[in-house]
Amino acid sequence: VEYYSSEIETRAADRLTLENQLRYAIRRQELRLHYQPKVDCATLRMVGVEALIRWQHPERGLIPPLDFIPIAEATGLIRRLDRWVIRHGIEIAARGGVDGEGTRVWINISAQSLADERLVELVEEQLELRDVDPGRMVFEVTEREGSVEFRDVSRIITLLREVGCSCAIDDFGAGYGGFDHLKDMAFDIIKVDGRFIEGLAHSPVDRAITSGIVAAAKAAGRTVVAEFVTDKETLDILAGIEVDCVQGQLIGMPAPFVA
Ligand code: C2E
Ligand code: MG
Ligand code: MG
């Protein structure tokens, strides 16, 4: 009993340490954005980059997002973090994307942050400050917890689109990203969850699920993106069912932006 409870204590203490350090990570300039290219599925022309956050921790090295985003979401820190991402994402867009060609910059926002209207003000203010065309920005929304009021999210999505930005629902078809969102929510882009794409070339089930999602999204007038594309065969299948754009290992993994 002794060592069992001490192990739990160690883990809880560890999480608390990380949580406290995360509070200072923004001010200490420890957050980084890496960028993954997105290409047109038919022409393979680069159409944008997705910004993915990392934490350059002074002792632990580069920490991946899934090791600290859930902590940020549980503590409410996520709002500050997402605001940081918006500022830096728009700054990158102002510099011309990552290729200087003015492609779109896609950034991830937790559904939790979208309950706050001030987020739209921040977006407008930063776009104006850096003189960026709103059409260059896409917001990818993921819901991991199920604790978010859809009406609030949908309202902010509508406001962001009124500003001229696009909004994508991330990880569609898995977890909380359900088909009802195609009917009720103002997203103009659907990102098929990578779990269906990974096995596409070999699994008839994944192929049926993906075709179903694409057909429904297209019927609803949405643009479709596929992630986790790792081989040519998968790319060809996706092109065949008229997926609009793809990203993944086959095209390129996330990397830091070199000016
Ligand atoms: P996501 O937005 O669905 O991003 C896709 C994840 O898959 C990324 O992991 C990416 O590096 C990885 N990936 C891309 N292509 C491939 C591939 O071909 N094979 C494999 N195995 N993996 C691939 P990452 O960067 O660790 O991000 C994980 C999740 O963390 C993201 O999932 C997103 O939900 C969240 N996240 C990342 N950056 C941010 C951010 O700035 N703000 C918020 N709120 N969440 C973020
Ligand atoms: Mg994403
Ligand atoms: Mg995803």
PDB file of C-alpha atoms and ligand atoms in Angstrom:
ATOM      1  CA  VAL A   1       0.000   0.000   0.000  1.00  0.00           C
ATOM      2  CA  GLU A   2       2.897   2.292   0.921  1.00  0.00           C
ATOM      3  CA  TYR A   3       4.696   2.307  -2.461  1.00  0.00           C
ATOM      4  CA  TYR A   4       1.424   2.158  -4.426  1.00  0.00           C
ATOM      5  CA  SER A   5       0.191   5.452  -2.981  1.00  0.00           C
ATOM      6  CA  SER A   6       3.624   7.047  -3.271  1.00  0.00           C
ATOM      7  CA  GLU A   7       3.648   6.263  -6.995  1.00  0.00           C
ATOM      8  CA  ILE A   8       0.308   8.002  -7.430  1.00  0.00           C
ATOM      9  CA  GLU A   9       1.646  10.913  -5.414  1.00  0.00           C
ATOM     10  CA  THR A  10       4.710  11.156  -7.617  1.00  0.00           C
ATOM     11  CA  ARG A  11       2.596  11.220 -10.750  1.00  0.00           C
ATOM     12  CA  ALA A  12       0.238  13.865  -9.332  1.00  0.00           C
ATOM     13  CA  ALA A  13       3.206  15.976  -8.198  1.00  0.00           C
ATOM     14  CA  ASP A  14       4.744  15.623 -11.641  1.00  0.00           C
ATOM     15  CA  ARG A  15       1.599  16.873 -13.297  1.00  0.00           C
ATOM     16  CA  LEU A  16       1.370  19.754 -10.854  1.00  0.00           C
ATOM     17  CA  THR A  17       4.963  20.755 -11.597  1.00  0.00           C
ATOM     18  CA  LEU A  18       4.257  20.691 -15.332  1.00  0.00           C
ATOM     19  CA  GLU A  19       1.076  22.679 -14.811  1.00  0.00           C
ATOM     20  CA  ASN A  20       2.925  25.354 -12.827  1.00  0.00           C
ATOM     21  CA  GLN A  21       5.712  25.540 -15.386  1.00  0.00           C
ATOM     22  CA  LEU A  22       3.158  25.809 -18.194  1.00  0.00           C
ATOM     23  CA  ARG A  23       1.860  28.990 -16.552  1.00  0.00           C
ATOM     24  CA  TYR A  24       5.226  30.603 -17.244  1.00  0.00           C
ATOM     25  CA  ALA A  25       5.990  28.950 -20.574  1.00  0.00           C
ATOM     26  CA  ILE A  26       4.431  31.762 -22.594  1.00  0.00           C
ATOM     27  CA  ARG A  27       6.271  34.534 -20.761  1.00  0.00           C
ATOM     28  CA  ARG A  28       9.537  32.591 -20.880  1.00  0.00           C
ATOM     29  CA  GLN A  29       9.100  32.167 -24.639  1.00  0.00           C
ATOM     30  CA  GLU A  30       9.249  28.384 -24.478  1.00  0.00           C
ATOM     31  CA  LEU A  31       6.380  27.695 -26.882  1.00  0.00           C
ATOM     32  CA  ARG A  32       7.152  26.888 -30.512  1.00  0.00           C
ATOM     33  CA  LEU A  33       5.099  26.327 -33.634  1.00  0.00           C
ATOM     34  CA  HIS A  34       6.047  23.658 -36.145  1.00  0.00           C
ATOM     35  CA  TYR A  35       4.473  23.621 -39.591  1.00  0.00           C
ATOM     36  CA  GLN A  36       3.164  20.769 -41.704  1.00  0.00           C
ATOM     37  CA  PRO A  37       2.503  21.301 -45.433  1.00  0.00           C
ATOM     38  CA  LYS A  38      -0.928  20.730 -46.977  1.00  0.00           C
ATOM     39  CA  VAL A  39      -1.239  20.084 -50.698  1.00  0.00           C
ATOM     40  CA  ASP A  40      -4.043  19.993 -53.240  1.00  0.00           C
ATOM     41  CA  CYS A  41      -4.960  16.320 -53.638  1.00  0.00           C
ATOM     42  CA  ALA A  42      -5.130  16.415 -57.441  1.00  0.00           C
ATOM     43  CA  THR A  43      -2.246  18.751 -58.354  1.00  0.00           C
ATOM     44  CA  LEU A  44      -0.027  18.286 -55.241  1.00  0.00           C
ATOM     45  CA  ARG A  45       0.450  22.048 -55.237  1.00  0.00           C
ATOM     46  CA  MET A  46       1.082  23.474 -51.745  1.00  0.00           C
ATOM     47  CA  VAL A  47      -2.043  25.189 -50.453  1.00  0.00           C
ATOM     48  CA  GLY A  48      -1.158  25.831 -46.840  1.00  0.00           C
ATOM     49  CA  VAL A  49       0.525  24.811 -43.610  1.00  0.00           C
ATOM     50  CA  GLU A  50      -0.859  23.589 -40.308  1.00  0.00           C
ATOM     51  CA  ALA A  51       0.755  25.143 -37.243  1.00  0.00           C
ATOM     52  CA  LEU A  52       1.291  22.586 -34.464  1.00  0.00           C
ATOM     53  CA  ILE A  53       2.438  23.662 -31.038  1.00  0.00           C
ATOM     54  CA  ARG A  54       5.417  22.280 -29.091  1.00  0.00           C
ATOM     55  CA  TRP A  55       6.844  23.236 -25.713  1.00  0.00           C
ATOM     56  CA  GLN A  56      10.600  23.669 -25.561  1.00  0.00           C
ATOM     57  CA  HIS A  57      11.018  22.743 -21.902  1.00  0.00           C
ATOM     58  CA  PRO A  58      14.313  23.824 -20.263  1.00  0.00           C
ATOM     59  CA  GLU A  59      14.934  20.378 -18.713  1.00  0.00           C
ATOM     60  CA  ARG A  60      12.661  17.960 -20.525  1.00  0.00           C
ATOM     61  CA  GLY A  61      13.349  19.051 -24.081  1.00  0.00           C
ATOM     62  CA  LEU A  62      10.671  19.327 -26.759  1.00  0.00           C
ATOM     63  CA  ILE A  63       7.300  18.255 -25.303  1.00  0.00           C
ATOM     64  CA  PRO A  64       4.587  17.188 -27.797  1.00  0.00           C
ATOM     65  CA  PRO A  65       1.156  18.877 -27.557  1.00  0.00           C
ATOM     66  CA  LEU A  66      -0.788  15.869 -26.290  1.00  0.00           C
ATOM     67  CA  ASP A  67       1.457  15.859 -23.180  1.00  0.00           C
ATOM     68  CA  PHE A  68       0.411  19.373 -22.151  1.00  0.00           C
ATOM     69  CA  ILE A  69      -2.706  20.495 -24.091  1.00  0.00           C
ATOM     70  CA  PRO A  70      -4.981  18.283 -21.918  1.00  0.00           C
ATOM     71  CA  ILE A  71      -3.450  19.874 -18.790  1.00  0.00           C
ATOM     72  CA  ALA A  72      -4.035  23.307 -20.303  1.00  0.00           C
ATOM     73  CA  GLU A  73      -7.634  22.355 -21.081  1.00  0.00           C
ATOM     74  CA  ALA A  74      -8.255  21.026 -17.574  1.00  0.00           C
ATOM     75  CA  THR A  75      -6.892  24.173 -15.914  1.00  0.00           C
ATOM     76  CA  GLY A  76      -8.291  26.822 -18.257  1.00  0.00           C
ATOM     77  CA  LEU A  77      -4.749  27.783 -19.341  1.00  0.00           C
ATOM     78  CA  ILE A  78      -5.766  26.757 -22.843  1.00  0.00           C
ATOM     79  CA  ARG A  79      -7.333  30.143 -23.518  1.00  0.00           C
ATOM     80  CA  ARG A  80      -4.019  31.944 -23.009  1.00  0.00           C
ATOM     81  CA  LEU A  81      -2.240  29.305 -25.005  1.00  0.00           C
ATOM     82  CA  ASP A  82      -4.666  29.502 -27.922  1.00  0.00           C
ATOM     83  CA  ARG A  83      -4.383  33.305 -27.907  1.00  0.00           C
ATOM     84  CA  TRP A  84      -0.604  32.927 -28.193  1.00  0.00           C
ATOM     85  CA  VAL A  85      -1.074  30.563 -31.150  1.00  0.00           C
ATOM     86  CA  ILE A  86      -3.422  33.025 -32.869  1.00  0.00           C
ATOM     87  CA  ARG A  87      -0.900  35.892 -32.535  1.00  0.00           C
ATOM     88  CA  HIS A  88       1.976  33.806 -33.860  1.00  0.00           C
ATOM     89  CA  GLY A  89      -0.058  32.095 -36.578  1.00  0.00           C
ATOM     90  CA  ILE A  90      -1.165  35.453 -37.961  1.00  0.00           C
ATOM     91  CA  GLU A  91       2.402  36.749 -37.737  1.00  0.00           C
ATOM     92  CA  ILE A  92       3.545  33.813 -39.866  1.00  0.00           C
ATOM     93  CA  ALA A  93       0.758  34.513 -42.358  1.00  0.00           C
ATOM     94  CA  ALA A  94       1.973  38.126 -42.535  1.00  0.00           C
ATOM     95  CA  ARG A  95       5.448  36.867 -43.444  1.00  0.00           C
ATOM     96  CA  GLY A  96       3.925  34.999 -46.382  1.00  0.00           C
ATOM     97  CA  GLY A  97       3.089  31.607 -44.921  1.00  0.00           C
ATOM     98  CA  VAL A  98       6.184  29.479 -44.708  1.00  0.00           C
ATOM     99  CA  ASP A  99       7.054  29.524 -48.375  1.00  0.00           C
ATOM    100  CA  GLY A 100       6.570  33.235 -48.915  1.00  0.00           C
ATOM    101  CA  GLU A 101       3.856  32.429 -51.452  1.00  0.00           C
ATOM    102  CA  GLY A 102       0.956  33.547 -49.310  1.00  0.00           C
ATOM    103  CA  THR A 103      -0.542  30.106 -48.754  1.00  0.00           C
ATOM    104  CA  ARG A 104      -3.062  29.679 -45.953  1.00  0.00           C
ATOM    105  CA  VAL A 105      -2.102  29.165 -42.334  1.00  0.00           C
ATOM    106  CA  TRP A 106      -4.210  26.662 -40.394  1.00  0.00           C
ATOM    107  CA  ILE A 107      -4.176  26.838 -36.626  1.00  0.00           C
ATOM    108  CA  ASN A 108      -5.617  24.542 -33.967  1.00  0.00           C
ATOM    109  CA  ILE A 109      -7.995  25.952 -31.383  1.00  0.00           C
ATOM    110  CA  SER A 110      -9.604  24.011 -28.557  1.00  0.00           C
ATOM    111  CA  ALA A 111     -13.391  24.099 -28.582  1.00  0.00           C
ATOM    112  CA  GLN A 112     -13.152  25.429 -25.030  1.00  0.00           C
ATOM    113  CA  SER A 113     -11.522  28.659 -26.235  1.00  0.00           C
ATOM    114  CA  LEU A 114     -14.354  29.154 -28.693  1.00  0.00           C
ATOM    115  CA  ALA A 115     -16.803  29.874 -25.924  1.00  0.00           C
ATOM    116  CA  ASP A 116     -15.195  33.314 -25.658  1.00  0.00           C
ATOM    117  CA  GLU A 117     -16.186  36.131 -27.997  1.00  0.00           C
ATOM    118  CA  ARG A 118     -13.023  38.093 -27.215  1.00  0.00           C
ATOM    119  CA  LEU A 119     -11.226  35.520 -29.343  1.00  0.00           C
ATOM    120  CA  VAL A 120     -12.894  36.966 -32.440  1.00  0.00           C
ATOM    121  CA  GLU A 121     -11.795  40.470 -31.378  1.00  0.00           C
ATOM    122  CA  LEU A 122      -8.229  39.225 -31.027  1.00  0.00           C
ATOM    123  CA  VAL A 123      -8.323  37.672 -34.499  1.00  0.00           C
ATOM    124  CA  GLU A 124      -9.668  40.869 -36.088  1.00  0.00           C
ATOM    125  CA  GLU A 125      -7.178  43.040 -34.210  1.00  0.00           C
ATOM    126  CA  GLN A 126      -4.178  40.896 -35.201  1.00  0.00           C
ATOM    127  CA  LEU A 127      -5.277  40.601 -38.847  1.00  0.00           C
ATOM    128  CA  GLU A 128      -5.565  44.378 -39.034  1.00  0.00           C
ATOM    129  CA  LEU A 129      -2.299  45.003 -37.174  1.00  0.00           C
ATOM    130  CA  ARG A 130      -0.336  42.766 -39.554  1.00  0.00           C
ATOM    131  CA  ASP A 131      -2.368  43.585 -42.633  1.00  0.00           C
ATOM    132  CA  VAL A 132      -3.280  39.944 -43.329  1.00  0.00           C
ATOM    133  CA  ASP A 133      -6.198  38.972 -45.598  1.00  0.00           C
ATOM    134  CA  PRO A 134      -8.677  37.084 -43.324  1.00  0.00           C
ATOM    135  CA  GLY A 135      -9.107  34.510 -46.126  1.00  0.00           C
ATOM    136  CA  ARG A 136      -5.564  33.331 -45.409  1.00  0.00           C
ATOM    137  CA  MET A 137      -6.499  31.997 -41.960  1.00  0.00           C
ATOM    138  CA  VAL A 138      -8.178  28.681 -41.155  1.00  0.00           C
ATOM    139  CA  PHE A 139      -9.121  27.606 -37.645  1.00  0.00           C
ATOM    140  CA  GLU A 140      -9.180  23.876 -36.872  1.00  0.00           C
ATOM    141  CA  VAL A 141     -11.382  23.013 -33.957  1.00  0.00           C
ATOM    142  CA  THR A 142     -11.045  19.816 -31.940  1.00  0.00           C
ATOM    143  CA  GLU A 143     -13.222  18.766 -29.123  1.00  0.00           C
ATOM    144  CA  ARG A 144     -11.661  16.322 -26.739  1.00  0.00           C
ATOM    145  CA  GLU A 145     -13.913  16.477 -23.715  1.00  0.00           C
ATOM    146  CA  GLY A 146     -17.571  16.785 -24.574  1.00  0.00           C
ATOM    147  CA  SER A 147     -18.004  19.531 -22.001  1.00  0.00           C
ATOM    148  CA  VAL A 148     -18.490  22.305 -24.509  1.00  0.00           C
ATOM    149  CA  GLU A 149     -21.775  23.957 -25.396  1.00  0.00           C
ATOM    150  CA  PHE A 150     -22.191  23.512 -29.170  1.00  0.00           C
ATOM    151  CA  ARG A 151     -24.351  26.590 -29.461  1.00  0.00           C
ATOM    152  CA  ASP A 152     -21.484  28.748 -28.163  1.00  0.00           C
ATOM    153  CA  VAL A 153     -18.946  27.132 -30.478  1.00  0.00           C
ATOM    154  CA  SER A 154     -21.239  27.485 -33.469  1.00  0.00           C
ATOM    155  CA  ARG A 155     -21.824  31.170 -32.719  1.00  0.00           C
ATOM    156  CA  ILE A 156     -18.076  31.943 -32.611  1.00  0.00           C
ATOM    157  CA  ILE A 157     -17.510  29.888 -35.772  1.00  0.00           C
ATOM    158  CA  THR A 158     -20.143  31.990 -37.513  1.00  0.00           C
ATOM    159  CA  LEU A 159     -18.477  35.198 -36.277  1.00  0.00           C
ATOM    160  CA  LEU A 160     -15.038  34.055 -37.462  1.00  0.00           C
ATOM    161  CA  ARG A 161     -16.482  33.281 -40.880  1.00  0.00           C
ATOM    162  CA  GLU A 162     -18.135  36.690 -40.981  1.00  0.00           C
ATOM    163  CA  VAL A 163     -14.656  38.151 -40.458  1.00  0.00           C
ATOM    164  CA  GLY A 164     -13.640  36.206 -43.582  1.00  0.00           C
ATOM    165  CA  CYS A 165     -11.713  33.292 -42.056  1.00  0.00           C
ATOM    166  CA  SER A 166     -12.437  29.598 -42.621  1.00  0.00           C
ATOM    167  CA  CYS A 167     -13.218  27.046 -39.939  1.00  0.00           C
ATOM    168  CA  ALA A 168     -12.517  23.326 -40.008  1.00  0.00           C
ATOM    169  CA  ILE A 169     -13.788  20.581 -37.760  1.00  0.00           C
ATOM    170  CA  ASP A 170     -10.749  18.446 -36.872  1.00  0.00           C
ATOM    171  CA  ASP A 171     -10.769  14.669 -36.308  1.00  0.00           C
ATOM    172  CA  PHE A 172     -14.193  14.308 -37.915  1.00  0.00           C
ATOM    173  CA  GLY A 173     -15.890  10.947 -37.460  1.00  0.00           C
ATOM    174  CA  ALA A 174     -14.108  10.027 -34.220  1.00  0.00           C
ATOM    175  CA  GLY A 175     -14.902  10.874 -30.608  1.00  0.00           C
ATOM    176  CA  TYR A 176     -17.031  13.978 -30.315  1.00  0.00           C
ATOM    177  CA  GLY A 177     -16.786  15.008 -33.959  1.00  0.00           C
ATOM    178  CA  GLY A 178     -20.138  13.550 -35.070  1.00  0.00           C
ATOM    179  CA  PHE A 179     -22.219  13.729 -38.241  1.00  0.00           C
ATOM    180  CA  ASP A 180     -24.755  16.029 -36.576  1.00  0.00           C
ATOM    181  CA  HIS A 181     -22.144  18.800 -36.821  1.00  0.00           C
ATOM    182  CA  LEU A 182     -22.572  18.687 -40.606  1.00  0.00           C
ATOM    183  CA  LYS A 183     -26.166  19.739 -40.114  1.00  0.00           C
ATOM    184  CA  ASP A 184     -25.878  22.126 -37.182  1.00  0.00           C
ATOM    185  CA  MET A 185     -22.481  23.778 -37.282  1.00  0.00           C
ATOM    186  CA  ALA A 186     -21.138  26.513 -39.542  1.00  0.00           C
ATOM    187  CA  PHE A 187     -17.807  24.787 -40.349  1.00  0.00           C
ATOM    188  CA  ASP A 188     -16.875  25.072 -44.016  1.00  0.00           C
ATOM    189  CA  ILE A 189     -14.149  22.395 -43.897  1.00  0.00           C
ATOM    190  CA  ILE A 190     -14.177  18.809 -42.627  1.00  0.00           C
ATOM    191  CA  LYS A 191     -10.950  17.054 -41.620  1.00  0.00           C
ATOM    192  CA  VAL A 192     -11.400  13.297 -41.726  1.00  0.00           C
ATOM    193  CA  ASP A 193      -9.841  11.706 -38.651  1.00  0.00           C
ATOM    194  CA  GLY A 194      -6.394  10.238 -39.368  1.00  0.00           C
ATOM    195  CA  ARG A 195      -7.370   6.890 -37.839  1.00  0.00           C
ATOM    196  CA  PHE A 196      -9.529   6.130 -40.898  1.00  0.00           C
ATOM    197  CA  ILE A 197      -6.863   7.282 -43.354  1.00  0.00           C
ATOM    198  CA  GLU A 198      -3.916   5.304 -41.958  1.00  0.00           C
ATOM    199  CA  GLY A 199      -5.432   1.948 -42.910  1.00  0.00           C
ATOM    200  CA  LEU A 200      -7.199   3.109 -46.057  1.00  0.00           C
ATOM    201  CA  ALA A 201      -5.146   1.167 -48.578  1.00  0.00           C
ATOM    202  CA  HIS A 202      -5.734  -2.172 -46.820  1.00  0.00           C
ATOM    203  CA  SER A 203      -8.987  -1.892 -44.911  1.00  0.00           C
ATOM    204  CA  PRO A 204     -12.384  -2.030 -46.664  1.00  0.00           C
ATOM    205  CA  VAL A 205     -13.990  -0.742 -43.437  1.00  0.00           C
ATOM    206  CA  ASP A 206     -11.800   2.371 -43.338  1.00  0.00           C
ATOM    207  CA  ARG A 207     -12.469   2.908 -47.039  1.00  0.00           C
ATOM    208  CA  ALA A 208     -16.241   2.673 -46.521  1.00  0.00           C
ATOM    209  CA  ILE A 209     -16.146   5.035 -43.528  1.00  0.00           C
ATOM    210  CA  THR A 210     -13.990   7.567 -45.380  1.00  0.00           C
ATOM    211  CA  SER A 211     -16.170   7.442 -48.516  1.00  0.00           C
ATOM    212  CA  GLY A 212     -19.239   7.933 -46.345  1.00  0.00           C
ATOM    213  CA  ILE A 213     -17.768  10.953 -44.570  1.00  0.00           C
ATOM    214  CA  VAL A 214     -16.615  12.501 -47.861  1.00  0.00           C
ATOM    215  CA  ALA A 215     -20.001  11.928 -49.544  1.00  0.00           C
ATOM    216  CA  ALA A 216     -21.895  13.486 -46.632  1.00  0.00           C
ATOM    217  CA  ALA A 217     -19.491  16.447 -46.385  1.00  0.00           C
ATOM    218  CA  LYS A 218     -19.661  17.099 -50.135  1.00  0.00           C
ATOM    219  CA  ALA A 219     -23.467  16.894 -50.137  1.00  0.00           C
ATOM    220  CA  ALA A 220     -23.401  19.521 -47.382  1.00  0.00           C
ATOM    221  CA  GLY A 221     -21.140  21.726 -49.514  1.00  0.00           C
ATOM    222  CA  ARG A 222     -18.055  21.311 -47.333  1.00  0.00           C
ATOM    223  CA  THR A 223     -14.411  21.137 -48.365  1.00  0.00           C
ATOM    224  CA  VAL A 224     -12.711  17.884 -47.290  1.00  0.00           C
ATOM    225  CA  VAL A 225      -9.183  17.413 -45.963  1.00  0.00           C
ATOM    226  CA  ALA A 226      -7.467  14.114 -45.124  1.00  0.00           C
ATOM    227  CA  GLU A 227      -4.547  13.823 -42.701  1.00  0.00           C
ATOM    228  CA  PHE A 228      -2.100  10.951 -41.967  1.00  0.00           C
ATOM    229  CA  VAL A 229      -1.519  10.264 -45.662  1.00  0.00           C
ATOM    230  CA  THR A 230       1.597   8.081 -45.653  1.00  0.00           C
ATOM    231  CA  ASP A 231       1.656   6.358 -49.063  1.00  0.00           C
ATOM    232  CA  LYS A 232       0.869   6.903 -52.742  1.00  0.00           C
ATOM    233  CA  GLU A 233      -1.884   4.285 -52.843  1.00  0.00           C
ATOM    234  CA  THR A 234      -3.814   6.147 -50.129  1.00  0.00           C
ATOM    235  CA  LEU A 235      -3.304   9.434 -51.959  1.00  0.00           C
ATOM    236  CA  ASP A 236      -4.748   7.917 -55.155  1.00  0.00           C
ATOM    237  CA  ILE A 237      -7.797   6.551 -53.331  1.00  0.00           C
ATOM    238  CA  LEU A 238      -8.426   9.987 -51.780  1.00  0.00           C
ATOM    239  CA  ALA A 239      -8.039  11.727 -55.142  1.00  0.00           C
ATOM    240  CA  GLY A 240     -10.512   9.185 -56.583  1.00  0.00           C
ATOM    241  CA  ILE A 241     -13.219  10.143 -54.083  1.00  0.00           C
ATOM    242  CA  GLU A 242     -12.539  13.848 -54.625  1.00  0.00           C
ATOM    243  CA  VAL A 243     -10.937  14.772 -51.331  1.00  0.00           C
ATOM    244  CA  ASP A 244      -9.746  18.362 -51.751  1.00  0.00           C
ATOM    245  CA  CYS A 245      -6.496  18.476 -49.859  1.00  0.00           C
ATOM    246  CA  VAL A 246      -4.131  16.200 -47.954  1.00  0.00           C
ATOM    247  CA  GLN A 247      -1.300  16.263 -45.455  1.00  0.00           C
ATOM    248  CA  GLY A 248       0.860  13.581 -43.853  1.00  0.00           C
ATOM    249  CA  GLN A 249       4.177  11.836 -43.873  1.00  0.00           C
ATOM    250  CA  LEU A 250       4.056  11.285 -47.658  1.00  0.00           C
ATOM    251  CA  ILE A 251       4.014  15.061 -48.184  1.00  0.00           C
ATOM    252  CA  GLY A 252       6.010  16.164 -45.142  1.00  0.00           C
ATOM    253  CA  MET A 253       6.023  16.046 -41.342  1.00  0.00           C
ATOM    254  CA  PRO A 254       5.803  19.174 -39.141  1.00  0.00           C
ATOM    255  CA  ALA A 255       9.045  21.142 -38.969  1.00  0.00           C
ATOM    256  CA  PRO A 256      10.176  24.484 -37.551  1.00  0.00           C
ATOM    257  CA  PHE A 257       9.915  27.472 -39.859  1.00  0.00           C
ATOM    258  CA  VAL A 258      13.260  28.667 -41.181  1.00  0.00           C
ATOM    259  CA  ALA A 259      13.123  32.291 -42.245  1.00  0.00           C
TER     260      ALA A 259
HETATM  261  P1  C2E B   1      -4.196  17.275 -35.026  1.00  0.00           P
HETATM  262  O1  C2E B   1      -4.523  18.719 -35.151  1.00  0.00           O
HETATM  263  O2  C2E B   1      -5.184  16.292 -35.526  1.00  0.00           O
HETATM  264  O3  C2E B   1      -2.782  17.122 -35.714  1.00  0.00           O
HETATM  265  C1  C2E B   1      -2.345  15.952 -36.351  1.00  0.00           C
HETATM  266  C2  C2E B   1      -1.222  15.260 -35.582  1.00  0.00           C
HETATM  267  O4  C2E B   1      -0.742  14.151 -36.333  1.00  0.00           O
HETATM  268  C3  C2E B   1       0.009  16.110 -35.321  1.00  0.00           C
HETATM  269  O5  C2E B   1       0.548  15.651 -34.090  1.00  0.00           O
HETATM  270  C4  C2E B   1       0.940  15.740 -36.472  1.00  0.00           C
HETATM  271  O6  C2E B   1       2.298  15.969 -36.184  1.00  0.00           O
HETATM  272  C5  C2E B   1       0.649  14.269 -36.603  1.00  0.00           C
HETATM  273  N1  C2E B   1       0.851  13.778 -37.979  1.00  0.00           N
HETATM  274  C6  C2E B   1       0.691  14.451 -39.141  1.00  0.00           C
HETATM  275  N2  C2E B   1       0.901  13.641 -40.210  1.00  0.00           N
HETATM  276  C7  C2E B   1       1.161  12.422 -39.697  1.00  0.00           C
HETATM  277  C8  C2E B   1       1.453  11.130 -40.306  1.00  0.00           C
HETATM  278  O7  C2E B   1       1.493  10.971 -41.513  1.00  0.00           O
HETATM  279  N3  C2E B   1       1.646  10.083 -39.443  1.00  0.00           N
HETATM  280  C9  C2E B   1       1.599  10.235 -38.093  1.00  0.00           C
HETATM  281  N4  C2E B   1       1.813   9.174 -37.304  1.00  0.00           N
HETATM  282  N5  C2E B   1       1.333  11.430 -37.492  1.00  0.00           N
HETATM  283  C10 C2E B   1       1.124  12.500 -38.293  1.00  0.00           C
HETATM  284  P2  C2E B   1       0.983  16.647 -32.945  1.00  0.00           P
HETATM  285  O8  C2E B   1       1.732  17.799 -33.525  1.00  0.00           O
HETATM  286  O9  C2E B   1       1.624  15.845 -31.872  1.00  0.00           O
HETATM  287  O10 C2E B   1      -0.417  17.225 -32.416  1.00  0.00           O
HETATM  288  C11 C2E B   1      -1.351  16.422 -31.729  1.00  0.00           C
HETATM  289  C12 C2E B   1      -2.630  17.163 -31.439  1.00  0.00           C
HETATM  290  O11 C2E B   1      -2.420  18.224 -30.506  1.00  0.00           O
HETATM  291  C13 C2E B   1      -3.237  17.846 -32.656  1.00  0.00           C
HETATM  292  O12 C2E B   1      -3.927  16.916 -33.453  1.00  0.00           O
HETATM  293  C14 C2E B   1      -4.136  18.875 -31.992  1.00  0.00           C
HETATM  294  O13 C2E B   1      -5.353  18.306 -31.593  1.00  0.00           O
HETATM  295  C15 C2E B   1      -3.336  19.262 -30.758  1.00  0.00           C
HETATM  296  N6  C2E B   1      -2.633  20.523 -31.022  1.00  0.00           N
HETATM  297  C16 C2E B   1      -1.478  20.708 -31.695  1.00  0.00           C
HETATM  298  N7  C2E B   1      -1.144  22.013 -31.757  1.00  0.00           N
HETATM  299  C17 C2E B   1      -2.131  22.684 -31.115  1.00  0.00           C
HETATM  300  C18 C2E B   1      -2.364  24.088 -30.820  1.00  0.00           C
HETATM  301  O14 C2E B   1      -1.608  24.985 -31.217  1.00  0.00           O
HETATM  302  N8  C2E B   1      -3.479  24.393 -30.089  1.00  0.00           N
HETATM  303  C19 C2E B   1      -4.353  23.419 -29.665  1.00  0.00           C
HETATM  304  N9  C2E B   1      -5.413  23.823 -28.948  1.00  0.00           N
HETATM  305  N10 C2E B   1      -4.168  22.116 -29.915  1.00  0.00           N
HETATM  306  C20 C2E B   1      -3.073  21.742 -30.634  1.00  0.00           C
HETATM  307 MG    MG B   2      -5.342  19.891 -36.536  1.00  0.00          MG
HETATM  308 MG    MG B   3      -6.638  15.633 -36.557  1.00  0.00          MG
END
